[in-house]
Amino acid sequence: MNFGHPINPHLSNKFSQINSAIKNNDRKFIKRLIDCKVCFSPTEEGVCIELPFVLACELGHLEIVEMLIKHRSDINLDIDEFLEEEFWDEALTGLMAASGRGHIQIVRNLIRAGANPNIQTCYGETALSFAARGGHVDVFEELAPLVTCMDSEHIDIIRRIAESELKLNFRHKSQ
Protein backbone atom coordinates (compact mmCIF):
# COMPACT_ATOMS: atom_id res chain seq x y z
CA MET A 1 0.00 0.00 0.00
CA ASN A 2 1.27 3.44 -0.87
CA PHE A 3 0.91 5.63 2.22
CA GLY A 4 1.75 8.73 0.16
CA HIS A 5 -1.76 8.82 -1.26
CA PRO A 6 -4.81 9.72 0.80
CA ILE A 7 -7.08 6.83 1.69
CA ASN A 8 -10.80 7.26 1.65
CA PRO A 9 -12.03 4.59 4.08
CA HIS A 10 -15.62 4.65 2.86
CA LEU A 11 -15.12 4.46 -0.90
CA SER A 12 -14.77 1.12 -2.65
CA ASN A 13 -16.51 -1.47 -4.74
CA LYS A 14 -17.24 -3.62 -1.72
CA PHE A 15 -14.60 -2.93 0.91
CA SER A 16 -11.85 -0.36 1.01
CA GLN A 17 -8.31 -1.38 1.93
CA ILE A 18 -9.01 -0.49 5.53
CA ASN A 19 -12.27 -2.41 5.67
CA SER A 20 -10.63 -5.40 3.98
CA ALA A 21 -7.91 -5.39 6.63
CA ILE A 22 -10.54 -5.17 9.36
CA LYS A 23 -12.64 -7.90 7.78
CA ASN A 24 -9.54 -10.14 7.70
CA ASN A 25 -8.61 -9.15 11.27
CA ASP A 26 -5.23 -7.94 9.99
CA ARG A 27 -4.00 -6.27 13.17
CA LYS A 28 -0.49 -5.60 11.81
CA PHE A 29 -1.84 -3.69 8.81
CA ILE A 30 -4.23 -1.67 10.98
CA LYS A 31 -1.35 -0.88 13.36
CA ARG A 32 0.72 0.38 10.41
CA LEU A 33 -2.17 2.59 9.34
CA ILE A 34 -2.49 3.96 12.87
CA ASP A 35 1.27 4.61 13.01
CA CYS A 36 0.94 6.55 9.73
CA LYS A 37 -1.96 8.50 11.26
CA VAL A 38 -4.37 7.48 8.52
CA CYS A 39 -7.80 9.00 9.14
CA PHE A 40 -10.39 6.33 9.94
CA SER A 41 -13.35 8.70 9.70
CA PRO A 42 -15.01 9.75 6.45
CA THR A 43 -13.76 13.09 5.23
CA GLU A 44 -14.95 13.01 1.64
CA GLU A 45 -18.22 12.40 -0.09
CA GLY A 46 -18.74 8.98 -1.60
CA VAL A 47 -20.58 5.73 -1.44
CA CYS A 48 -20.70 4.40 2.08
CA ILE A 49 -20.04 0.72 2.51
CA GLU A 50 -19.25 0.67 6.22
CA LEU A 51 -17.28 2.81 8.59
CA PRO A 52 -14.13 0.86 9.50
CA PHE A 53 -14.62 1.32 13.25
CA VAL A 54 -18.23 0.14 13.11
CA LEU A 55 -17.20 -2.86 11.03
CA ALA A 56 -14.53 -3.85 13.58
CA CYS A 57 -17.12 -3.58 16.37
CA GLU A 58 -19.68 -5.61 14.43
CA LEU A 59 -17.21 -8.38 13.60
CA GLY A 60 -16.03 -8.56 17.21
CA HIS A 61 -12.37 -7.83 16.47
CA LEU A 62 -11.55 -6.82 20.03
CA GLU A 63 -7.84 -6.09 19.53
CA ILE A 64 -8.50 -3.85 16.53
CA VAL A 65 -11.27 -2.01 18.37
CA GLU A 66 -8.96 -1.49 21.35
CA MET A 67 -6.18 -0.16 19.07
CA LEU A 68 -8.56 2.25 17.37
CA ILE A 69 -9.97 3.50 20.68
CA LYS A 70 -6.49 3.96 22.14
CA HIS A 71 -5.27 5.99 19.15
CA ARG A 72 -8.53 7.74 18.28
CA SER A 73 -7.11 11.25 18.64
CA ASP A 74 -4.25 10.38 16.26
CA ILE A 75 -6.58 9.01 13.57
CA ASN A 76 -9.46 11.48 13.95
CA LEU A 77 -11.88 8.84 15.22
CA ASP A 78 -15.20 9.76 16.82
CA ILE A 79 -16.44 6.56 18.46
CA ASP A 80 -20.04 7.77 18.26
CA GLU A 81 -19.84 8.67 14.59
CA PHE A 82 -22.18 7.28 12.00
CA LEU A 83 -23.09 8.57 8.60
CA GLU A 84 -26.02 10.89 8.44
CA GLU A 85 -27.56 12.42 5.34
CA GLU A 86 -28.67 9.90 2.70
CA PHE A 87 -27.23 6.86 4.51
CA TRP A 88 -28.75 7.71 7.88
CA ASP A 89 -31.38 4.96 7.88
CA GLU A 90 -28.67 2.30 7.53
CA ALA A 91 -26.09 3.87 9.81
CA LEU A 92 -25.05 2.45 13.17
CA THR A 93 -22.57 3.43 15.82
CA GLY A 94 -19.92 0.96 16.90
CA LEU A 95 -21.83 0.45 20.14
CA MET A 96 -25.01 -0.45 18.25
CA ALA A 97 -23.14 -2.88 16.01
CA ALA A 98 -21.34 -4.60 18.91
CA SER A 99 -24.56 -4.75 20.96
CA GLY A 100 -26.51 -6.34 18.14
CA ARG A 101 -23.88 -9.04 17.74
CA GLY A 102 -23.46 -9.69 21.46
CA HIS A 103 -19.82 -8.61 21.75
CA ILE A 104 -19.97 -7.83 25.47
CA GLN A 105 -16.28 -6.97 25.95
CA ILE A 106 -16.35 -4.51 23.06
CA VAL A 107 -19.54 -2.98 24.50
CA ARG A 108 -17.83 -2.57 27.88
CA ASN A 109 -14.72 -1.04 26.31
CA LEU A 110 -16.80 1.40 24.27
CA ILE A 111 -18.79 2.49 27.33
CA ARG A 112 -15.54 2.99 29.27
CA ALA A 113 -14.19 5.05 26.37
CA GLY A 114 -17.25 7.30 26.51
CA ALA A 115 -19.53 5.90 23.81
CA ASN A 116 -23.05 7.29 24.11
CA PRO A 117 -25.66 4.51 24.59
CA ASN A 118 -28.50 6.98 24.01
CA ILE A 119 -27.79 7.76 20.36
CA GLN A 120 -30.76 6.74 18.25
CA THR A 121 -31.13 5.68 14.65
CA CYS A 122 -33.78 7.44 12.58
CA TYR A 123 -36.14 4.67 13.77
CA GLY A 124 -35.48 5.44 17.44
CA GLU A 125 -33.36 2.35 18.05
CA THR A 126 -30.49 2.46 20.52
CA ALA A 127 -27.71 0.01 21.31
CA LEU A 128 -30.10 -1.44 23.90
CA SER A 129 -32.67 -2.11 21.16
CA PHE A 130 -30.07 -3.99 19.12
CA ALA A 131 -29.03 -6.07 22.14
CA ALA A 132 -32.66 -6.96 22.88
CA ARG A 133 -33.41 -7.87 19.28
CA GLY A 134 -30.30 -10.08 19.17
CA GLY A 135 -31.27 -11.78 22.42
CA HIS A 136 -28.03 -10.77 24.12
CA VAL A 137 -29.08 -10.62 27.76
CA ASP A 138 -25.60 -9.83 29.10
CA VAL A 139 -25.28 -6.83 26.77
CA PHE A 140 -28.84 -5.74 27.56
CA GLU A 141 -28.09 -5.84 31.29
CA GLU A 142 -24.87 -3.86 30.76
CA LEU A 143 -26.64 -1.11 28.80
CA ALA A 144 -30.04 -0.90 30.52
CA PRO A 145 -28.91 1.24 33.48
CA LEU A 146 -27.24 3.71 31.09
CA VAL A 147 -30.11 4.30 28.70
CA THR A 148 -32.20 7.41 29.30
CA CYS A 149 -34.12 7.59 26.03
CA MET A 150 -36.50 4.66 25.82
CA ASP A 151 -40.04 4.97 24.54
CA SER A 152 -42.35 4.52 27.54
CA GLU A 153 -44.75 2.43 25.44
CA HIS A 154 -41.97 -0.10 24.86
CA ILE A 155 -41.26 -0.33 28.58
CA ASP A 156 -44.95 -1.04 29.29
CA ILE A 157 -45.04 -3.78 26.66
CA ILE A 158 -41.86 -5.42 27.97
CA ARG A 159 -43.19 -5.25 31.53
CA ARG A 160 -46.53 -6.83 30.54
CA ILE A 161 -44.85 -9.65 28.66
CA ALA A 162 -42.48 -10.32 31.56
CA GLU A 163 -45.28 -10.31 34.13
CA SER A 164 -47.71 -12.38 32.09
CA GLU A 165 -47.91 -16.12 31.89
CA LEU A 166 -48.15 -16.02 28.12
CA LYS A 167 -46.71 -18.93 26.22
CA LEU A 168 -45.12 -16.89 23.48
CA ASN A 169 -44.01 -18.47 20.25
CA PHE A 170 -40.28 -18.20 19.89
CA ARG A 171 -37.73 -18.97 17.26
CA HIS A 172 -34.57 -20.77 18.22
CA LYS A 173 -31.44 -18.79 17.27
CA SER A 174 -30.23 -21.61 15.01
CA GLN A 175 -33.35 -21.35 12.82
Coordinates of C-alpha atoms in Angstrom, one line a residue:
M1 CA 0.0 0.0 0.0
N2 CA 1.3 3.4 -0.9
F3 CA 0.9 5.6 2.2
G4 CA 1.8 8.7 0.2
H5 CA -1.8 8.8 -1.3
P6 CA -4.8 9.7 0.8
I7 CA -7.1 6.8 1.7
N8 CA -10.8 7.3 1.7
P9 CA -12.0 4.6 4.1
H10 CA -15.6 4.7 2.9
L11 CA -15.1 4.5 -0.9
S12 CA -14.8 1.1 -2.6
N13 CA -16.5 -1.5 -4.7
K14 CA -17.2 -3.6 -1.7
F15 CA -14.6 -2.9 0.9
S16 CA -11.8 -0.4 1.0
Q17 CA -8.3 -1.4 1.9
I18 CA -9.0 -0.5 5.5
N19 CA -12.3 -2.4 5.7
S20 CA -10.6 -5.4 4.0
A21 CA -7.9 -5.4 6.6
I22 CA -10.5 -5.2 9.4
K23 CA -12.6 -7.9 7.8
N24 CA -9.5 -10.1 7.7
N25 CA -8.6 -9.1 11.3
D26 CA -5.2 -7.9 10.0
R27 CA -4.0 -6.3 13.2
K28 CA -0.5 -5.6 11.8
F29 CA -1.8 -3.7 8.8
I30 CA -4.2 -1.7 11.0
K31 CA -1.4 -0.9 13.4
R32 CA 0.7 0.4 10.4
L33 CA -2.2 2.6 9.3
I34 CA -2.5 4.0 12.9
D35 CA 1.3 4.6 13.0
C36 CA 0.9 6.5 9.7
K37 CA -2.0 8.5 11.3
V38 CA -4.4 7.5 8.5
C39 CA -7.8 9.0 9.1
F40 CA -10.4 6.3 9.9
S41 CA -13.4 8.7 9.7
P42 CA -15.0 9.7 6.5
T43 CA -13.8 13.1 5.2
E44 CA -14.9 13.0 1.6
E45 CA -18.2 12.4 -0.1
G46 CA -18.7 9.0 -1.6
V47 CA -20.6 5.7 -1.4
C48 CA -20.7 4.4 2.1
I49 CA -20.0 0.7 2.5
E50 CA -19.3 0.7 6.2
L51 CA -17.3 2.8 8.6
P52 CA -14.1 0.9 9.5
F53 CA -14.6 1.3 13.2
V54 CA -18.2 0.1 13.1
L55 CA -17.2 -2.9 11.0
A56 CA -14.5 -3.8 13.6
C57 CA -17.1 -3.6 16.4
E58 CA -19.7 -5.6 14.4
L59 CA -17.2 -8.4 13.6
G60 CA -16.0 -8.6 17.2
H61 CA -12.4 -7.8 16.5
L62 CA -11.6 -6.8 20.0
E63 CA -7.8 -6.1 19.5
I64 CA -8.5 -3.8 16.5
V65 CA -11.3 -2.0 18.4
E66 CA -9.0 -1.5 21.3
M67 CA -6.2 -0.2 19.1
L68 CA -8.6 2.3 17.4
I69 CA -10.0 3.5 20.7
K70 CA -6.5 4.0 22.1
H71 CA -5.3 6.0 19.2
R72 CA -8.5 7.7 18.3
S73 CA -7.1 11.2 18.6
D74 CA -4.2 10.4 16.3
I75 CA -6.6 9.0 13.6
N76 CA -9.5 11.5 13.9
L77 CA -11.9 8.8 15.2
D78 CA -15.2 9.8 16.8
I79 CA -16.4 6.6 18.5
D80 CA -20.0 7.8 18.3
E81 CA -19.8 8.7 14.6
F82 CA -22.2 7.3 12.0
L83 CA -23.1 8.6 8.6
E84 CA -26.0 10.9 8.4
E85 CA -27.6 12.4 5.3
E86 CA -28.7 9.9 2.7
F87 CA -27.2 6.9 4.5
W88 CA -28.7 7.7 7.9
D89 CA -31.4 5.0 7.9
E90 CA -28.7 2.3 7.5
A91 CA -26.1 3.9 9.8
L92 CA -25.0 2.4 13.2
T93 CA -22.6 3.4 15.8
G94 CA -19.9 1.0 16.9
L95 CA -21.8 0.5 20.1
M96 CA -25.0 -0.4 18.3
A97 CA -23.1 -2.9 16.0
A98 CA -21.3 -4.6 18.9
S99 CA -24.6 -4.8 21.0
G100 CA -26.5 -6.3 18.1
R101 CA -23.9 -9.0 17.7
G102 CA -23.5 -9.7 21.5
H103 CA -19.8 -8.6 21.8
I104 CA -20.0 -7.8 25.5
Q105 CA -16.3 -7.0 26.0
I106 CA -16.4 -4.5 23.1
V107 CA -19.5 -3.0 24.5
R108 CA -17.8 -2.6 27.9
N109 CA -14.7 -1.0 26.3
L110 CA -16.8 1.4 24.3
I111 CA -18.8 2.5 27.3
R112 CA -15.5 3.0 29.3
A113 CA -14.2 5.0 26.4
G114 CA -17.2 7.3 26.5
A115 CA -19.5 5.9 23.8
N116 CA -23.0 7.3 24.1
P117 CA -25.7 4.5 24.6
N118 CA -28.5 7.0 24.0
I119 CA -27.8 7.8 20.4
Q120 CA -30.8 6.7 18.2
T121 CA -31.1 5.7 14.7
C122 CA -33.8 7.4 12.6
Y123 CA -36.1 4.7 13.8
G124 CA -35.5 5.4 17.4
E125 CA -33.4 2.4 18.0
T126 CA -30.5 2.5 20.5
A127 CA -27.7 0.0 21.3
L128 CA -30.1 -1.4 23.9
S129 CA -32.7 -2.1 21.2
F130 CA -30.1 -4.0 19.1
A131 CA -29.0 -6.1 22.1
A132 CA -32.7 -7.0 22.9
R133 CA -33.4 -7.9 19.3
G134 CA -30.3 -10.1 19.2
G135 CA -31.3 -11.8 22.4
H136 CA -28.0 -10.8 24.1
V137 CA -29.1 -10.6 27.8
D138 CA -25.6 -9.8 29.1
V139 CA -25.3 -6.8 26.8
F140 CA -28.8 -5.7 27.6
E141 CA -28.1 -5.8 31.3
E142 CA -24.9 -3.9 30.8
L143 CA -26.6 -1.1 28.8
A144 CA -30.0 -0.9 30.5
P145 CA -28.9 1.2 33.5
L146 CA -27.2 3.7 31.1
V147 CA -30.1 4.3 28.7
T148 CA -32.2 7.4 29.3
C149 CA -34.1 7.6 26.0
M150 CA -36.5 4.7 25.8
D151 CA -40.0 5.0 24.5
S152 CA -42.4 4.5 27.5
E153 CA -44.7 2.4 25.4
H154 CA -42.0 -0.1 24.9
I155 CA -41.3 -0.3 28.6
D156 CA -45.0 -1.0 29.3
I157 CA -45.0 -3.8 26.7
I158 CA -41.9 -5.4 28.0
R159 CA -43.2 -5.2 31.5
R160 CA -46.5 -6.8 30.5
I161 CA -44.8 -9.6 28.7
A162 CA -42.5 -10.3 31.6
E163 CA -45.3 -10.3 34.1
S164 CA -47.7 -12.4 32.1
E165 CA -47.9 -16.1 31.9
L166 CA -48.2 -16.0 28.1
K167 CA -46.7 -18.9 26.2
L168 CA -45.1 -16.9 23.5
N169 CA -44.0 -18.5 20.3
F170 CA -40.3 -18.2 19.9
R171 CA -37.7 -19.0 17.3
H172 CA -34.6 -20.8 18.2
K173 CA -31.4 -18.8 17.3
S174 CA -30.2 -21.6 15.0
Q175 CA -33.3 -21.4 12.8

